[in-house]
PDB file of C-alpha atoms in Angstrom:
ATOM      1  CA  GLN A   1      43.095 -84.164 -81.026  1.00 91.00           C
ATOM      2  CA  VAL A   2      43.932 -87.646 -79.318  1.00 94.00           C
ATOM      3  CA  GLN A   3      46.825 -89.251 -79.130  1.00 96.00           C
ATOM      4  CA  LEU A   4      47.612 -92.669 -78.571  1.00 97.00           C
ATOM      5  CA  VAL A   5      50.818 -94.409 -77.780  1.00 96.00           C
ATOM      6  CA  GLU A   6      51.533 -97.226 -77.457  1.00 96.00           C
ATOM      7  CA  SER A   7      53.055-100.300 -74.948  1.00 96.00           C
ATOM      8  CA  GLY A   8      54.459-103.918 -74.695  1.00 97.00           C
ATOM      9  CA  GLY A   9      55.170-105.278 -77.290  1.00 96.00           C
ATOM     10  CA  GLY A  10      58.452-107.955 -77.282  1.00 97.00           C
ATOM     11  CA  LEU A  11      60.420-110.590 -77.842  1.00 98.00           C
ATOM     12  CA  VAL A  12      58.420-114.084 -76.629  1.00 98.00           C
ATOM     13  CA  GLN A  13      58.483-117.297 -77.638  1.00 98.00           C
ATOM     14  CA  THR A  14      55.789-119.957 -78.598  1.00 98.00           C
ATOM     15  CA  GLY A  15      52.362-119.899 -75.824  1.00 98.00           C
ATOM     16  CA  GLY A  16      53.430-117.061 -74.715  1.00 98.00           C
ATOM     17  CA  SER A  17      52.014-113.560 -73.522  1.00 98.00           C
ATOM     18  CA  LEU A  18      52.811-110.159 -73.464  1.00 98.00           C
ATOM     19  CA  ARG A  19      49.918-107.629 -71.957  1.00 98.00           C
ATOM     20  CA  LEU A  20      49.962-104.389 -75.261  1.00 98.00           C
ATOM     21  CA  SER A  21      48.800-100.716 -73.834  1.00 98.00           C
ATOM     22  CA  CYS A  22      47.263 -98.154 -74.936  1.00 98.00           C
ATOM     23  CA  ALA A  23      46.987 -94.355 -73.493  1.00 97.00           C
ATOM     24  CA  ALA A  24      44.792 -92.069 -75.140  1.00 96.00           C
ATOM     25  CA  SER A  25      45.720 -88.321 -74.103  1.00 93.00           C
ATOM     26  CA  GLY A  26      44.485 -85.321 -76.354  1.00 91.00           C
ATOM     27  CA  ARG A  27      39.977 -85.172 -77.143  1.00 87.00           C
ATOM     28  CA  THR A  28      39.560 -88.264 -75.465  1.00 85.00           C
ATOM     29  CA  PHE A  29      35.971 -86.842 -74.580  1.00 83.00           C
ATOM     30  CA  GLY A  30      34.026 -88.063 -77.405  1.00 84.00           C
ATOM     31  CA  MET A  31      35.559 -91.716 -77.764  1.00 89.00           C
ATOM     32  CA  VAL A  32      33.412 -93.690 -79.208  1.00 94.00           C
ATOM     33  CA  ALA A  33      35.995 -97.294 -79.682  1.00 96.00           C
ATOM     34  CA  MET A  34      39.267 -98.309 -79.597  1.00 97.00           C
ATOM     35  CA  GLY A  35      40.604-100.917 -81.247  1.00 97.00           C
ATOM     36  CA  TRP A  36      43.822-103.249 -82.450  1.00 98.00           C
ATOM     37  CA  PHE A  37      44.748-104.183 -85.609  1.00 98.00           C
ATOM     38  CA  ARG A  38      47.792-105.431 -86.874  1.00 98.00           C
ATOM     39  CA  GLN A  39      50.960-105.914 -89.739  1.00 98.00           C
ATOM     40  CA  ALA A  40      52.831-108.135 -90.160  1.00 96.00           C
ATOM     41  CA  PRO A  41      55.982-107.470 -92.748  1.00 92.00           C
ATOM     42  CA  GLY A  42      54.981-107.980 -96.712  1.00 94.00           C
ATOM     43  CA  LYS A  43      50.298-107.774 -95.418  1.00 96.00           C
ATOM     44  CA  GLU A  44      47.855-105.459 -95.672  1.00 96.00           C
ATOM     45  CA  ARG A  45      46.686-103.896 -92.547  1.00 97.00           C
ATOM     46  CA  GLU A  46      43.762-106.605 -89.926  1.00 98.00           C
ATOM     47  CA  PHE A  47      41.628-106.526 -87.527  1.00 98.00           C
ATOM     48  CA  ALA A  48      43.128-107.932 -84.597  1.00 98.00           C
ATOM     49  CA  ALA A  49      39.951-106.608 -81.550  1.00 98.00           C
ATOM     50  CA  ALA A  50      38.548-103.471 -80.816  1.00 98.00           C
ATOM     51  CA  ILE A  51      35.794-102.472 -77.526  1.00 97.00           C
ATOM     52  CA  ARG A  52      33.517 -99.207 -77.211  1.00 95.00           C
ATOM     53  CA  TRP A  53      33.569 -96.947 -74.689  1.00 91.00           C
ATOM     54  CA  SER A  54      29.995 -96.987 -73.208  1.00 90.00           C
ATOM     55  CA  GLY A  55      29.532-100.441 -72.816  1.00 86.00           C
ATOM     56  CA  GLY A  56      32.499-102.399 -73.043  1.00 90.00           C
ATOM     57  CA  THR A  57      31.248-104.239 -76.260  1.00 95.00           C
ATOM     58  CA  THR A  58      33.999-106.382 -77.676  1.00 97.00           C
ATOM     59  CA  TYR A  59      35.001-107.762 -81.608  1.00 97.00           C
ATOM     60  CA  TYR A  60      37.357-110.310 -81.991  1.00 98.00           C
ATOM     61  CA  ALA A  61      38.573-111.009 -85.254  1.00 98.00           C
ATOM     62  CA  ASP A  62      38.148-115.116 -85.861  1.00 98.00           C
ATOM     63  CA  SER A  63      42.666-115.181 -85.817  1.00 97.00           C
ATOM     64  CA  VAL A  64      42.720-114.106 -82.721  1.00 98.00           C
ATOM     65  CA  LYS A  65      39.536-115.404 -80.764  1.00 98.00           C
ATOM     66  CA  GLY A  66      39.805-117.026 -77.648  1.00 98.00           C
ATOM     67  CA  ARG A  67      43.557-116.023 -77.364  1.00 98.00           C
ATOM     68  CA  PHE A  68      43.824-112.290 -77.464  1.00 98.00           C
ATOM     69  CA  THR A  69      41.274-110.623 -74.827  1.00 98.00           C
ATOM     70  CA  ILE A  70      40.268-106.292 -74.900  1.00 98.00           C
ATOM     71  CA  SER A  71      39.505-103.848 -71.751  1.00 97.00           C
ATOM     72  CA  ARG A  72      39.814-100.566 -71.184  1.00 95.00           C
ATOM     73  CA  ASP A  73      40.447 -98.178 -67.926  1.00 94.00           C
ATOM     74  CA  ASN A  74      37.628 -95.619 -68.947  1.00 90.00           C
ATOM     75  CA  ALA A  75      39.216 -93.432 -65.828  1.00 92.00           C
ATOM     76  CA  LYS A  76      43.000 -94.008 -66.950  1.00 93.00           C
ATOM     77  CA  ASN A  77      42.216 -93.889 -70.970  1.00 93.00           C
ATOM     78  CA  THR A  78      43.839 -97.170 -71.550  1.00 96.00           C
ATOM     79  CA  VAL A  79      43.129 -99.821 -73.669  1.00 97.00           C
ATOM     80  CA  TYR A  80      44.437-102.742 -73.212  1.00 98.00           C
ATOM     81  CA  LEU A  81      44.798-106.482 -75.068  1.00 98.00           C
ATOM     82  CA  GLN A  82      46.335-109.280 -73.184  1.00 98.00           C
ATOM     83  CA  MET A  83      47.434-111.790 -75.631  1.00 98.00           C
ATOM     84  CA  ASN A  84      48.342-115.769 -75.123  1.00 98.00           C
ATOM     85  CA  SER A  85      49.512-118.697 -76.247  1.00 98.00           C
ATOM     86  CA  LEU A  86      51.202-116.629 -78.531  1.00 98.00           C
ATOM     87  CA  LYS A  87      51.747-118.058 -82.425  1.00 97.00           C
ATOM     88  CA  ALA A  88      54.170-117.428 -85.070  1.00 96.00           C
ATOM     89  CA  GLU A  89      51.874-116.113 -87.204  1.00 96.00           C
ATOM     90  CA  ASP A  90      50.750-113.239 -84.112  1.00 98.00           C
ATOM     91  CA  THR A  91      54.280-111.642 -85.198  1.00 98.00           C
ATOM     92  CA  ALA A  92      53.137-107.904 -86.529  1.00 98.00           C
ATOM     93  CA  VAL A  93      53.821-104.036 -85.712  1.00 98.00           C
ATOM     94  CA  TYR A  94      50.533-103.840 -83.228  1.00 98.00           C
ATOM     95  CA  TYR A  95      48.789-100.243 -84.001  1.00 98.00           C
ATOM     96  CA  CYS A  96      46.042 -99.352 -81.219  1.00 98.00           C
ATOM     97  CA  ALA A  97      43.811 -96.967 -82.565  1.00 98.00           C
ATOM     98  CA  ALA A  98      40.693 -94.342 -81.567  1.00 97.00           C
ATOM     99  CA  ALA A  99      37.450 -93.615 -83.842  1.00 95.00           C
ATOM    100  CA  THR A 100      35.931 -90.102 -81.914  1.00 93.00           C
ATOM    101  CA  ARG A 101      32.481 -90.272 -84.387  1.00 89.00           C
ATOM    102  CA  VAL A 102      30.904 -93.047 -84.537  1.00 85.00           C
ATOM    103  CA  PRO A 103      31.858 -94.350 -87.794  1.00 84.00           C
ATOM    104  CA  ARG A 104      29.403 -96.060 -90.853  1.00 84.00           C
ATOM    105  CA  SER A 105      31.812 -98.929 -91.128  1.00 86.00           C
ATOM    106  CA  SER A 106      32.016-101.738 -88.816  1.00 92.00           C
ATOM    107  CA  TYR A 107      34.922-101.219 -86.029  1.00 95.00           C
ATOM    108  CA  SER A 108      37.405-103.852 -87.457  1.00 96.00           C
ATOM    109  CA  SER A 109      37.381-101.894 -90.647  1.00 95.00           C
ATOM    110  CA  PRO A 110      40.265 -99.049 -90.158  1.00 96.00           C
ATOM    111  CA  ASN A 111      38.166 -96.719 -92.205  1.00 95.00           C
ATOM    112  CA  ALA A 112      36.303 -96.250 -88.877  1.00 95.00           C
ATOM    113  CA  TYR A 113      38.926 -94.571 -86.232  1.00 96.00           C
ATOM    114  CA  ASN A 114      39.504 -91.290 -87.075  1.00 94.00           C
ATOM    115  CA  TYR A 115      43.136 -91.555 -84.847  1.00 96.00           C
ATOM    116  CA  TRP A 116      46.000 -94.205 -84.824  1.00 97.00           C
ATOM    117  CA  GLY A 117      48.707 -95.036 -82.279  1.00 97.00           C
ATOM    118  CA  GLN A 118      52.617 -95.204 -83.863  1.00 97.00           C
ATOM    119  CA  GLY A 119      53.072 -99.614 -83.008  1.00 97.00           C
ATOM    120  CA  THR A 120      54.101-102.141 -80.956  1.00 97.00           C
ATOM    121  CA  GLN A 121      56.524-104.765 -82.521  1.00 98.00           C
ATOM    122  CA  VAL A 122      56.128-108.768 -81.443  1.00 98.00           C
ATOM    123  CA  THR A 123      58.058-111.032 -82.333  1.00 98.00           C
ATOM    124  CA  VAL A 124      56.534-114.654 -81.739  1.00 98.00           C
ATOM    125  CA  SER A 125      60.127-117.346 -81.884  1.00 96.00           C
ATOM    126  CA  SER A 126      59.586-119.916 -82.840  1.00 85.00           C
TER     127      SER A 126
END
């Protein structure tokens, strides 16, 4: 089992920045990738960013490319999401996800991940 705990959410004005953290614990030795998804009220969960644990290859949704940066600290089993130039449409609950086996789907699909955090609220006020 892998436990994921997100932190860093909050209220920020348009154009501001936030950094989310996700700390993984438990059976993390088989980590393949970690990702961030978000879900706004009344909408489906959507992919934001992902990073492969070995090598650090990153993936981004077009909606966040150039504004968000995903990074990891392997020693701390932690992944970060630096969010800059925030917009009102970035308002959502942000979920951290972990894949501990090589997925059959792309890292932008929720199906690639077998562990999820509880979510952290990000609200961008205009």
